[in-house]
Short mmCIF file of C-alpha atoms in Angstrom, two decimals:
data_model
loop_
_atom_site.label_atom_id
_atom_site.label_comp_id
_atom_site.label_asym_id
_atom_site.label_seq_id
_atom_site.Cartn_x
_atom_site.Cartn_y
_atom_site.Cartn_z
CA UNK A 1 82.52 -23.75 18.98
CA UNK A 2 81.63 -21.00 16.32
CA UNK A 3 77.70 -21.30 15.42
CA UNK A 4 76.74 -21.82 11.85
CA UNK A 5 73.49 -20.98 10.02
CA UNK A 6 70.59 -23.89 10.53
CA UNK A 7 67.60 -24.80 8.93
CA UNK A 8 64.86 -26.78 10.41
CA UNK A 9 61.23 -27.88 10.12
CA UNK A 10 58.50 -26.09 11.59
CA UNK A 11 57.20 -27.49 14.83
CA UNK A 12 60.41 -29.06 16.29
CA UNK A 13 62.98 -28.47 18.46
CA UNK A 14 66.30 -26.47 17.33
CA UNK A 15 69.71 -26.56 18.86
CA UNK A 16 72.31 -23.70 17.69
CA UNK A 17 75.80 -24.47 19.82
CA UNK A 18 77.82 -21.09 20.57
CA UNK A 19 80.61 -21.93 22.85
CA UNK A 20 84.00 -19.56 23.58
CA UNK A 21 86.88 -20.59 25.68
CA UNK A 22 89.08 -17.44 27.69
CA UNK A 23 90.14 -16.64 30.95
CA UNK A 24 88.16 -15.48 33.04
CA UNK A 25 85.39 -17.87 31.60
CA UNK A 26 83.71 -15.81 28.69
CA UNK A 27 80.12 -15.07 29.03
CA UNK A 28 77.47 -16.00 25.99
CA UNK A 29 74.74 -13.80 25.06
CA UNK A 30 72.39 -14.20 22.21
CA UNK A 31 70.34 -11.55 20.64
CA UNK A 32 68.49 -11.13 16.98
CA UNK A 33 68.12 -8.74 14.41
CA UNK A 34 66.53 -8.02 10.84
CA UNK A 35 69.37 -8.04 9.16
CA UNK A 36 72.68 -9.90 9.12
CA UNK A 37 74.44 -6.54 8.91
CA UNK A 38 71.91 -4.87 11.22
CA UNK A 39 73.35 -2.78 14.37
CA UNK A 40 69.89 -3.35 15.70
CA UNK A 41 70.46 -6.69 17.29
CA UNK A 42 68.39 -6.59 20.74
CA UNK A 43 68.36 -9.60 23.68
CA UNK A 44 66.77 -12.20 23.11
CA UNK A 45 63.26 -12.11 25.34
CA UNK A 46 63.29 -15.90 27.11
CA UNK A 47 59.83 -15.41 28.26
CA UNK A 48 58.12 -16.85 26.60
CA UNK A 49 59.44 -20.20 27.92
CA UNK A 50 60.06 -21.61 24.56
CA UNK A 51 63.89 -20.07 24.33
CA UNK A 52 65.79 -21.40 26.70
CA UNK A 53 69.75 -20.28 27.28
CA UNK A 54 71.82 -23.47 28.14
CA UNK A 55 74.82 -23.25 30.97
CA UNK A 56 77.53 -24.00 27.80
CA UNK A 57 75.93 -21.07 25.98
CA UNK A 58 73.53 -22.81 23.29
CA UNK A 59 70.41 -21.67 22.26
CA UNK A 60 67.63 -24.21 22.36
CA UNK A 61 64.31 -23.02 20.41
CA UNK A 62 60.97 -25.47 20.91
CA UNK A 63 58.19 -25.60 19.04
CA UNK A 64 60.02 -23.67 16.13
CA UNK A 65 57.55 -21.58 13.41
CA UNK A 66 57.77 -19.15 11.06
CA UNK A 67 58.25 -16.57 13.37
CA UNK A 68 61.46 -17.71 15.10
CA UNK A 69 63.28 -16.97 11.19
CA UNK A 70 65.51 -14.28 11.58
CA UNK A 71 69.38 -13.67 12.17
CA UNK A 72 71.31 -14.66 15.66
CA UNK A 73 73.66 -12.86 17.09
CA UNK A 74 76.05 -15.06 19.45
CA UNK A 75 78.44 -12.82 21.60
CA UNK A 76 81.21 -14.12 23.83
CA UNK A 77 83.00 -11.49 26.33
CA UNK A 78 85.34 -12.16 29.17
CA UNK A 79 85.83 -8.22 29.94
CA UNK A 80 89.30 -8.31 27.97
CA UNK A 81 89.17 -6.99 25.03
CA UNK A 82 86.19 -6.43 22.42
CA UNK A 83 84.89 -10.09 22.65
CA UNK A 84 83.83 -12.57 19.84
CA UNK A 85 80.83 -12.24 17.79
CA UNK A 86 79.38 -14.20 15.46
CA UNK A 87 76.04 -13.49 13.44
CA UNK A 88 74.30 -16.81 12.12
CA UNK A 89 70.42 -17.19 9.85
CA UNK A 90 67.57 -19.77 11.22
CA UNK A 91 65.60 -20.79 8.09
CA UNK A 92 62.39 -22.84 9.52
CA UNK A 93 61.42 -24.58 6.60
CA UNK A 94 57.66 -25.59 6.99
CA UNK A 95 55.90 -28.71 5.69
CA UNK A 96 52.82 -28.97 4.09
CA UNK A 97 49.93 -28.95 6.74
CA UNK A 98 46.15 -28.57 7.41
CA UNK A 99 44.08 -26.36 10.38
CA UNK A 100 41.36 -29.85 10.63
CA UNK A 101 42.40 -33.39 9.43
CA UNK A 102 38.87 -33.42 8.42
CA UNK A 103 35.64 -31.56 7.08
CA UNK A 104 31.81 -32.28 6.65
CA UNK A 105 29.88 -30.14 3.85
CA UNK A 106 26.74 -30.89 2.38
CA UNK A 107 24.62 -29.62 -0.72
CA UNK A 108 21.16 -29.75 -2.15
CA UNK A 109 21.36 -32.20 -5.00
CA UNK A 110 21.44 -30.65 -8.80
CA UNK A 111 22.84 -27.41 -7.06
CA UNK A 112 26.67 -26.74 -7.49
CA UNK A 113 28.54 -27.40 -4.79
CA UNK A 114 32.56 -25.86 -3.68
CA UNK A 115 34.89 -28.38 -1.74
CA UNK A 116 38.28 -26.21 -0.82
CA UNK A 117 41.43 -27.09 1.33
CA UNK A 118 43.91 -24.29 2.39
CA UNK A 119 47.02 -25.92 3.17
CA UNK A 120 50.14 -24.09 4.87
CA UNK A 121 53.81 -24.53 3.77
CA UNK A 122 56.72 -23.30 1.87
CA UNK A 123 56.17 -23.30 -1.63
CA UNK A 124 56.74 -25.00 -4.40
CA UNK A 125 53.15 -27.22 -2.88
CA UNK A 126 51.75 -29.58 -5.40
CA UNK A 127 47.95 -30.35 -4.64
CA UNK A 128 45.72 -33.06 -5.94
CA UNK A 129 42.14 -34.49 -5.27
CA UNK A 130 41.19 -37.98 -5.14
CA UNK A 131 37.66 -39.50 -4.49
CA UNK A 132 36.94 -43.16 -3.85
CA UNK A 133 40.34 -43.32 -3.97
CA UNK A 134 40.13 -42.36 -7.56
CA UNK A 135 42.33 -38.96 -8.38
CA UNK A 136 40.61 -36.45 -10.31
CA UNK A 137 41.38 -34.92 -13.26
CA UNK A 138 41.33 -31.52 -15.19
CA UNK A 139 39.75 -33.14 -17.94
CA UNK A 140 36.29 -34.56 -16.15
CA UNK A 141 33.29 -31.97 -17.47
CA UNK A 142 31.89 -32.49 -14.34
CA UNK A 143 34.56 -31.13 -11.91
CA UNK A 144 36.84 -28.35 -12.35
CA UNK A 145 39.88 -27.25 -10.13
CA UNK A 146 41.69 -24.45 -9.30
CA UNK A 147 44.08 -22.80 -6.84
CA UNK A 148 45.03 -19.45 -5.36
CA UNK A 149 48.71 -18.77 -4.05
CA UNK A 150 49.31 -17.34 -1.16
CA UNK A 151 52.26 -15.98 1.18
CA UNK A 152 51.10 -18.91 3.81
CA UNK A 153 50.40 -21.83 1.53
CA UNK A 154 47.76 -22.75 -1.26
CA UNK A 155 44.32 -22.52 -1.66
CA UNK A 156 42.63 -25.49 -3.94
CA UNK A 157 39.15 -25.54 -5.02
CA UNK A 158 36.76 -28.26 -6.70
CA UNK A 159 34.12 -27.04 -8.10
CA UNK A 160 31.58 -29.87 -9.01
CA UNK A 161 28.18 -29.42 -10.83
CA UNK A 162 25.00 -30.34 -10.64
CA UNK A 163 25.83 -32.19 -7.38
CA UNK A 164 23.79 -36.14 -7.31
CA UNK A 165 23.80 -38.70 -5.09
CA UNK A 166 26.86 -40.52 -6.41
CA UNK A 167 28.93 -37.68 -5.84
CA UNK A 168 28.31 -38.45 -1.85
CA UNK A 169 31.09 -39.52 -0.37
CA UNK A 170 34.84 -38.96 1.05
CA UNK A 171 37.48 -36.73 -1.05
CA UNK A 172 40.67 -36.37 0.12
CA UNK A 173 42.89 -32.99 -0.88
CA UNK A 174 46.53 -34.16 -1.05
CA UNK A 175 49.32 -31.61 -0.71
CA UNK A 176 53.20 -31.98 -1.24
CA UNK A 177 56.32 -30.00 -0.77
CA UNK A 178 59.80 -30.49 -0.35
CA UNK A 179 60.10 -31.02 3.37
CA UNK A 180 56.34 -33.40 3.89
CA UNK A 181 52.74 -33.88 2.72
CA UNK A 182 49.52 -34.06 4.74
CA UNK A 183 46.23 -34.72 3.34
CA UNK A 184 42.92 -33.70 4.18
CA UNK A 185 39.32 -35.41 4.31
CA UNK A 186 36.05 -34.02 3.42
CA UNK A 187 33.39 -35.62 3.84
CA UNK A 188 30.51 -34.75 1.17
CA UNK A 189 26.93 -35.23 1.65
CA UNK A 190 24.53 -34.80 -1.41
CA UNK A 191 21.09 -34.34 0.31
CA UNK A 192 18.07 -35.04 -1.57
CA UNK A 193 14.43 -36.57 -0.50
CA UNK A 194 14.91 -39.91 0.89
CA UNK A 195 13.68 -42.72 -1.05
CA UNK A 196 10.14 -44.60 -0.23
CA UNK A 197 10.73 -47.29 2.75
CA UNK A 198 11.51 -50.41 1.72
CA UNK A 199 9.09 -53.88 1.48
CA UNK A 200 6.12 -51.91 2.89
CA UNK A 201 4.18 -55.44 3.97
CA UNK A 202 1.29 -56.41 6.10
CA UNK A 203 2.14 -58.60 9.16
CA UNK A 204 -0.57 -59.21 11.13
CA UNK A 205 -4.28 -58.71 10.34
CA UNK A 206 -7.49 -58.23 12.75
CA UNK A 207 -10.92 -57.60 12.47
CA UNK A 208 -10.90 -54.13 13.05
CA UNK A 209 -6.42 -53.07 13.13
CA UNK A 210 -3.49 -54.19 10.45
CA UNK A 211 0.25 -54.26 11.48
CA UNK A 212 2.37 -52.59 8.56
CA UNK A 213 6.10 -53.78 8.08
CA UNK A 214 8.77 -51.97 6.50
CA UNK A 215 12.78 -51.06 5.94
CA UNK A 216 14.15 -47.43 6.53
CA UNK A 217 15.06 -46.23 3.15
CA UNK A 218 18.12 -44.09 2.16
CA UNK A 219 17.53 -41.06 4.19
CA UNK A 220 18.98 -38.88 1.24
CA UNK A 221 21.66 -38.08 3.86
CA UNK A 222 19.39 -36.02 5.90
CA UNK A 223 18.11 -37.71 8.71
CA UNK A 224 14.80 -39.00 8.80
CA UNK A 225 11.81 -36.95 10.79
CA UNK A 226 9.15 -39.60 10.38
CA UNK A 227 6.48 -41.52 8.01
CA UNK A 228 3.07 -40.62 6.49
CA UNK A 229 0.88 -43.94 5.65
CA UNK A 230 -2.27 -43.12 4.05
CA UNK A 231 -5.27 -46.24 3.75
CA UNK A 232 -8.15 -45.93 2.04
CA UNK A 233 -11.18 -48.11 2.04
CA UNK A 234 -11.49 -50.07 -1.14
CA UNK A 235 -14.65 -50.95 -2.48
CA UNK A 236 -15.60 -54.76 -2.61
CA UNK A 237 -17.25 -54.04 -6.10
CA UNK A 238 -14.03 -52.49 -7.62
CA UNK A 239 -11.49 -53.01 -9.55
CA UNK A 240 -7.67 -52.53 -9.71
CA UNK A 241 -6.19 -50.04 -7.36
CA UNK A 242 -7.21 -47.02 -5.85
CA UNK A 243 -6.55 -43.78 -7.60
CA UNK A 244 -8.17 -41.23 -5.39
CA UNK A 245 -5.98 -40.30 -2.37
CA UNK A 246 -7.46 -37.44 -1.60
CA UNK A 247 -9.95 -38.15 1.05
CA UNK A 248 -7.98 -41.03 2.19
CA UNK A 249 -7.22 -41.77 5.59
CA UNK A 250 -3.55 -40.28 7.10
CA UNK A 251 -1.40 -41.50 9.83
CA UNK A 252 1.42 -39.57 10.62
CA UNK A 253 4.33 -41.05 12.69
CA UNK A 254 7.73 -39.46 14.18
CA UNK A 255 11.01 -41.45 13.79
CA UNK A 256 10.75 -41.19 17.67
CA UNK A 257 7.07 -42.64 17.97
CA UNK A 258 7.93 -45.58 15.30
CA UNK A 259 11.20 -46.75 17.53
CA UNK A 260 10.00 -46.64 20.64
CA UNK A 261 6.78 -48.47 19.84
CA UNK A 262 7.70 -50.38 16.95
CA UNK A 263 11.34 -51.53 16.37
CA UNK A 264 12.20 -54.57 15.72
CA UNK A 265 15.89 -56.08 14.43
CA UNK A 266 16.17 -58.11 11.44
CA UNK A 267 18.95 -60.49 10.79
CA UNK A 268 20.21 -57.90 8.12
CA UNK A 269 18.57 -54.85 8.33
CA UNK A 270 16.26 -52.62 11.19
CA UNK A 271 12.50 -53.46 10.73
CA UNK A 272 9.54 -50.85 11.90
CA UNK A 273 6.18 -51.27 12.62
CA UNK A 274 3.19 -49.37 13.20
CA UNK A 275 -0.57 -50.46 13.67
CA UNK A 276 -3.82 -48.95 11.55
CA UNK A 277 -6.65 -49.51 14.12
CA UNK A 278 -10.44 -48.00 13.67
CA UNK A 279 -11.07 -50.08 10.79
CA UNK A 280 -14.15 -51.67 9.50
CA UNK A 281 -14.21 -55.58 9.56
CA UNK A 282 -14.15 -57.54 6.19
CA UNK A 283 -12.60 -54.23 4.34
CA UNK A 284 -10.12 -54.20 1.92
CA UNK A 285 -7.72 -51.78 2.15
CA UNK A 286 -5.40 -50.31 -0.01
CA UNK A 287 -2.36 -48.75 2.14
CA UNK A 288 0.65 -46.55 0.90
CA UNK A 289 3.13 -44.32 3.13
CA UNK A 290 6.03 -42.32 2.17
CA UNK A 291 8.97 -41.24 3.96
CA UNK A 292 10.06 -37.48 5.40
CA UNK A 293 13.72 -35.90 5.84
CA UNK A 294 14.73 -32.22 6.76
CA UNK A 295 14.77 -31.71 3.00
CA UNK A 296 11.24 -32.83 1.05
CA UNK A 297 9.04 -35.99 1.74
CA UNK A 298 9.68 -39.11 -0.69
CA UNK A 299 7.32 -40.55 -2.74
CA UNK A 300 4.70 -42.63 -2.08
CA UNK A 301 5.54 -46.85 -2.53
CA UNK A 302 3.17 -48.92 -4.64
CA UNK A 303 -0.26 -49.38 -2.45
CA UNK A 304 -0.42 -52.91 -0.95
CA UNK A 305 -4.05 -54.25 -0.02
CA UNK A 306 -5.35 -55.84 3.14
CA UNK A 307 -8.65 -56.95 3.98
CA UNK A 308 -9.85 -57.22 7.46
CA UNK A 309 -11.26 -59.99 9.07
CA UNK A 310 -14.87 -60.82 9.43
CA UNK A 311 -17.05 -60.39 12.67
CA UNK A 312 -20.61 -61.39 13.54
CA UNK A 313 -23.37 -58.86 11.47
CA UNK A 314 -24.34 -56.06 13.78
CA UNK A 315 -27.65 -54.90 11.86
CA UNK A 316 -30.79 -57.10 11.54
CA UNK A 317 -32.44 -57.66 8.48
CA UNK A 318 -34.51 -55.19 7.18
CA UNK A 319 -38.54 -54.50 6.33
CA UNK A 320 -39.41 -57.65 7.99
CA UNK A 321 -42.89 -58.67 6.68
CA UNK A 322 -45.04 -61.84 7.17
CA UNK A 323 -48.38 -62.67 5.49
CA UNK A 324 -51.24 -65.47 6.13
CA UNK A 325 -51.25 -67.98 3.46
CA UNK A 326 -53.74 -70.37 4.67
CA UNK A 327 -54.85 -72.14 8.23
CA UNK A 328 -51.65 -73.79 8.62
CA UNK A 329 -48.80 -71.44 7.09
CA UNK A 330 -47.34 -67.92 6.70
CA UNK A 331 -45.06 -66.64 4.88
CA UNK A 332 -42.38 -64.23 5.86
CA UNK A 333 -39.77 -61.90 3.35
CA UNK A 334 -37.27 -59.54 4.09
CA UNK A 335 -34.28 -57.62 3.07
CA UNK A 336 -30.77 -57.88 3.43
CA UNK A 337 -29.47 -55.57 6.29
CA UNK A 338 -27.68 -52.57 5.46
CA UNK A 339 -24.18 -53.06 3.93
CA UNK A 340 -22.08 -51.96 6.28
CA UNK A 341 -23.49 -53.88 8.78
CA UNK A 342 -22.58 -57.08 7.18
CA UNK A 343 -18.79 -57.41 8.78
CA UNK A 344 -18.24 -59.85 6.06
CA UNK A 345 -19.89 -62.16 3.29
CA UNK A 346 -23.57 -63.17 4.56
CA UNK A 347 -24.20 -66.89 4.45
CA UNK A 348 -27.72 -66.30 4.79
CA UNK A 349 -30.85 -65.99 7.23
CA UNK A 350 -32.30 -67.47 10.56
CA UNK A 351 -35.59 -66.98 10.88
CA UNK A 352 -37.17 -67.45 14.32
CA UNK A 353 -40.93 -68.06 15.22
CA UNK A 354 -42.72 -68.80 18.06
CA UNK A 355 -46.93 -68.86 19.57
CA UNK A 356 -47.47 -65.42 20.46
CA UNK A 357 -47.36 -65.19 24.38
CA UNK A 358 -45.51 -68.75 24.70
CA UNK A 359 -42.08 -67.20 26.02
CA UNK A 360 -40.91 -64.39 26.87
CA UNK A 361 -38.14 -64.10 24.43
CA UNK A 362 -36.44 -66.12 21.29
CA UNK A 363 -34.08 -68.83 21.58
CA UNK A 364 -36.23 -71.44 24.56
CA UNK A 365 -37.48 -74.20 23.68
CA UNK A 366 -40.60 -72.82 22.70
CA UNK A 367 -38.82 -71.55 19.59
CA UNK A 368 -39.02 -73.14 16.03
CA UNK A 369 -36.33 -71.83 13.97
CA UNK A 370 -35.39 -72.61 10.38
CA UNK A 371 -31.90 -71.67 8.16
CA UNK A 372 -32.26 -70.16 5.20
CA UNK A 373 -28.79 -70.36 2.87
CA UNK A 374 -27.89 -67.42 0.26
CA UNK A 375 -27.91 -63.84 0.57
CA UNK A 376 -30.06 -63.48 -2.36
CA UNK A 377 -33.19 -65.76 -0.83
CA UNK A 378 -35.48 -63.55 0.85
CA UNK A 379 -38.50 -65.18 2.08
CA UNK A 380 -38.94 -68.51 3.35
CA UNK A 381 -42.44 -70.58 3.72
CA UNK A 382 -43.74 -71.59 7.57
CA UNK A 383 -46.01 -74.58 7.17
CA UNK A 384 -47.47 -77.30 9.72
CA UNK A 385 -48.75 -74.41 12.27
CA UNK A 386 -51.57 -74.39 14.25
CA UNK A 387 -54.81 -72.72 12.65
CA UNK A 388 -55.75 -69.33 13.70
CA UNK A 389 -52.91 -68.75 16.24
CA UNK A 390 -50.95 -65.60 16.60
CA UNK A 391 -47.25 -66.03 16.09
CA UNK A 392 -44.26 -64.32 17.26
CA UNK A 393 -41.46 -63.68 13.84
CA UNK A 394 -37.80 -62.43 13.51
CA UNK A 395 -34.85 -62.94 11.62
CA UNK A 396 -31.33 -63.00 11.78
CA UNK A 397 -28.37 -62.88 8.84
CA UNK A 398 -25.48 -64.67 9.38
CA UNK A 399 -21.78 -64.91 8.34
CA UNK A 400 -18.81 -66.91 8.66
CA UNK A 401 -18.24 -65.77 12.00
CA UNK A 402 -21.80 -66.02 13.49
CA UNK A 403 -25.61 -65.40 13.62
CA UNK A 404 -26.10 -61.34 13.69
CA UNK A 405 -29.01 -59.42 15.74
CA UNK A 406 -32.79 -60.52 15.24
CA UNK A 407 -35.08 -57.96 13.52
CA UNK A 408 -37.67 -56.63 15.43
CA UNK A 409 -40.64 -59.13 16.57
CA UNK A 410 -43.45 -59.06 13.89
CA UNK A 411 -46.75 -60.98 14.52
CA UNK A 412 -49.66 -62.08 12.43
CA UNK A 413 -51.88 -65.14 12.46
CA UNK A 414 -52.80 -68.09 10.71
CA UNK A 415 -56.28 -68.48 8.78
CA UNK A 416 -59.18 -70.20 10.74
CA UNK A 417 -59.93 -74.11 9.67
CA UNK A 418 -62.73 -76.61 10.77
CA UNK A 419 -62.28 -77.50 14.03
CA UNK A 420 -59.25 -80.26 15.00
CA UNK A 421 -61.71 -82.35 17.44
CA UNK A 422 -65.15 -83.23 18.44
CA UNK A 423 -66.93 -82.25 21.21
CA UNK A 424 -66.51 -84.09 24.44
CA UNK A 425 -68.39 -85.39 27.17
CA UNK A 426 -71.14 -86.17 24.84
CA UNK A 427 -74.51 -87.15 27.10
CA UNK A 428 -78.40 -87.97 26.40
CA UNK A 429 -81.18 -87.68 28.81
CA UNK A 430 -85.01 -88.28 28.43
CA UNK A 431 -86.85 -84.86 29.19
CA UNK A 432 -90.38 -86.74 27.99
CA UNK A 433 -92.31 -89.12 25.83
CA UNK A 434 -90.84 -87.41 22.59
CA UNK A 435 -87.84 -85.13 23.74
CA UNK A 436 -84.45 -85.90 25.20
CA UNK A 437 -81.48 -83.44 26.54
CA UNK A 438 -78.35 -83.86 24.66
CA UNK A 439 -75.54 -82.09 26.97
CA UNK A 440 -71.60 -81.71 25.85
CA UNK A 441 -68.47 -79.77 26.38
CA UNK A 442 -66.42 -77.77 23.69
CA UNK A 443 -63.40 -79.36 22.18
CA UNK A 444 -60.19 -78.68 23.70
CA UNK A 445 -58.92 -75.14 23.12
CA UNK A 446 -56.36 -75.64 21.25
CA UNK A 447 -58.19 -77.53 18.57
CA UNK A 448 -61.00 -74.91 18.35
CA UNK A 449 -59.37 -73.96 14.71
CA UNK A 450 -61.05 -70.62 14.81
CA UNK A 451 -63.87 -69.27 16.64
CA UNK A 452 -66.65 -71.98 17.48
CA UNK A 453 -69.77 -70.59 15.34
CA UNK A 454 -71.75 -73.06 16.82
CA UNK A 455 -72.37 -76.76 16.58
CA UNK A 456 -74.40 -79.80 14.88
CA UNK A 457 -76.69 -82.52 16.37
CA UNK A 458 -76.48 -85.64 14.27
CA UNK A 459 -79.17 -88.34 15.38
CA UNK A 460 -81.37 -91.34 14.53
CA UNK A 461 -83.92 -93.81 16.05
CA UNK A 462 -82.49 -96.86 17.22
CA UNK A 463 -83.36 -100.59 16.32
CA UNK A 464 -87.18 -101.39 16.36
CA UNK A 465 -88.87 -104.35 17.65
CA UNK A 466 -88.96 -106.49 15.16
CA UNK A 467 -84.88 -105.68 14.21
CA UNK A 468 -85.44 -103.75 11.61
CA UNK A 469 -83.69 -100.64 11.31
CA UNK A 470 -85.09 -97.08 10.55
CA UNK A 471 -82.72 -95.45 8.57
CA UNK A 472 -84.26 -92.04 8.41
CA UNK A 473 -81.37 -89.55 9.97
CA UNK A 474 -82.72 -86.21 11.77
CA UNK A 475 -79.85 -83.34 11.72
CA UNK A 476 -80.50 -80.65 14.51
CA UNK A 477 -78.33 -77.15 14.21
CA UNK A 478 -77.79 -75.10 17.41
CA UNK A 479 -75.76 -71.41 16.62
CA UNK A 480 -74.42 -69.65 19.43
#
């Protein structure tokens, strides 16, 4: 069997039958050269394991490339006479093909960005782009393509400028020759700063901590590093929104920090969380954040507000003063505490009095209290007391929540007034023809009304002998 010129595609496996018949049995030898005319065939080297001579004489090439083309030589010799020889060409024809199925390039966005594909084959190769499955033409002022021919294959370039985010995405370089086609995937990734997160809510307030709620934005195909939420107090007399950040209040958090603390899964989409704490009670706050990539940190959202929740007062009122107004009464005025000590809206005042030296602190039942409603009262009028006695004073605020610290004790005392009760134990005794003893004992204590000065005798003759009565009255002052 006489061989015969082949042709085959690169990478398979080629069969070239040389067989001779001859007595004694010929012997096949295969060798190559440059030339089909060349005297400079050499032996083939079967090293290289991928030429392989078969017992019936044919040549069997694996894995055939480019580098296998060339001419054969087939020679069949018996030792009798000058043998049989037959030269024969191996064309490998090569398909299109690509070194990587598929790429990843990015660029910054509004710079220009280069996607290329060098494909290897036999020419004539026809390339063309497609993206979102969309193919791409000359005529688009936003792309432009061009190639460069080489020995090997094709080089094809597409240029596209002022990259944006819609140009993300997958293009696909497809290449065709005579003997295949192959295509090739690059993935493009237009990276930008990532948008603000998403529904930036609160979830959860306290007195003194808020839990934020939000969505991971579009990471502008860089992946996120973290978050930065800034909160500033806001204050209760204002209006509208805050629109001086720069002293506000920054949290910063890592992508790392936010998952493992504060993931949780939404039906649809991931949900994170994070907690403000150190805050004042009954604040409003006006909270933004904003979200950070390897490229440049987003903007800020729109601020949200939340206001804390209230807690008891922790500051007394202030400048705590109380004046006599009469035997029976005082009269005691204050001022608010200080504003930051509220912890919420004040309702109004307690105010606390007790007798000086009665108990040893506010809140027995030796104590007389009375509620005073509105912030804006600030005095309130004791009445019913007991005359010249020394009482004990304080007041409290109070909010929603509860009755705040009592102000420091202040004492003063009512006026004096006539005395509450007559002397007791009132006794006569005759001393003589014209004197008698009158003896008593002080009213009780706590009806003296002041201090005793002194006291009055009062008294008359009796009934004379005849029934007639004497109504001359005899008035007798004794001073201590």
């Amino acid at each position: 069997m006489e061989p015969q010129d082949v042709a085959t595609l690169a990478g398979g496996t080629l069969i070239v039958h040389c067989q001779a018949q001859g007595f004694p049995q010929p012997q096949i030898t295969w060798m190559r050269g440059h030339e089909r005319m060349s005297s400079d065939f050499q032996p083939l080297d079967y090293a290289d394991g991928r030429t392989v001579l078969t017992s019936n004489g044919s040549l069997v090439i694996q894995s055939v490339g480019p580098k296998d083309e060339g001419y054969y030589l087939c020679k069949a010799t018996n030792g009798i006479g000058a043998g049989l020889s037959k030269v024969v060409s191996l064309a490998v024809n090569e398909p299109v093909k690509f070194d990587t199925p598929a790429r990843n390039v990015t660029a910054r966005r509004g710079e220009s960005v280069t996607l290329s594909c060098d494909v290897h084959g036999d020419h004539p190769i026809q390339v063309y782009w497609l993206f979102n499955e969309q193919r791409i033409h000359h005529n688009n002022y936003r792309f432009s393509l061009s190639e460069v021919k080489l020995d090997t294959g094709l080089q094809s370039h597409l240029l596209i400028q002022q990259s944006d985010r819609q140009d993300s995405g997958f293009y696909i370089c497809q290449a065709d020759n005579m003997f295949g086609h192959a295509k090739q995937t690059t993935l493009l990734a237009v990276q930008e700063p990532p948008d603000p997160p998403v529904n930036l809510e609160v979830i959860e307030v306290g007195s003194r901590a808020v839990r934020l709620s939000w969505q991971p934005p579009f990471d502008g195909h860089s992946k996120l590093l973290g978050y930065t939420i800034q909160y500033k107090a806001f204050p209760a007399s204002s209006h509208g929104e805050v629109t001086d950040w720069q002293h506000a209040n920054t949290l910063n958090l890592s992508i790392s920090a936010v998952e493992a603390g504060g993931l949780a899964m939404g039906t649809e989409q991931q949900q994170h969380t994070a907690v403000l704490t150190g805050l004042h009670p009954a604040t409003t706050y006006h909270i933004r954040m904003l979200a950070i990539n390897g490229i440049e940190p987003s903007a800020f959202t729109d601020p949200i507000a939340a206001k804390t929740q209230e807690e008891v007062p922790v500051g007394p009122p202030q400048s705590v003063h109380v004046e006599t107004l009469g035997p029976d009464q005082l009269l005691v005025t204050w001022k608010p505490p200080k504003a930051e000590l509220w912890n919420g809206d004040l309702l109004g005042y307690v105010v606390y009095w007790t007798v000086h030296g009665a108990s040893a602190s506010f809140g027995t039942n030796h104590t007389s209290s009375h509620t005073v409603r509105g912030v804006s009262v600030n005095q309130f009028r004791m009445t019913d007391l007991h005359k010249f006695t020394h009482y004990d004073v304080t007041v409290a605020a109070f909010n929603g929540v509860g009755i705040g610290p009592q102000s420091a004790v202040v004492t003063a005392a009512t006026q004096e007034g006539v005395p509450e009760a007559a002397p007791q134990n009132v006794a006569c005794s005759p001393l003589s023809s014209q004197s008698v003893k009158v003896s008593w004992s002080p009213p009780p204590a706590n009806q003296h009304g002041g201090v005793l000065q002194g006291y009055k005798v009062i008294y008359r003759p009796v009934l004379k002998d005849n029934g007639k009565q004497d109504f001359l009255k005899f008035t007798f002052y004794c001073y201590f």
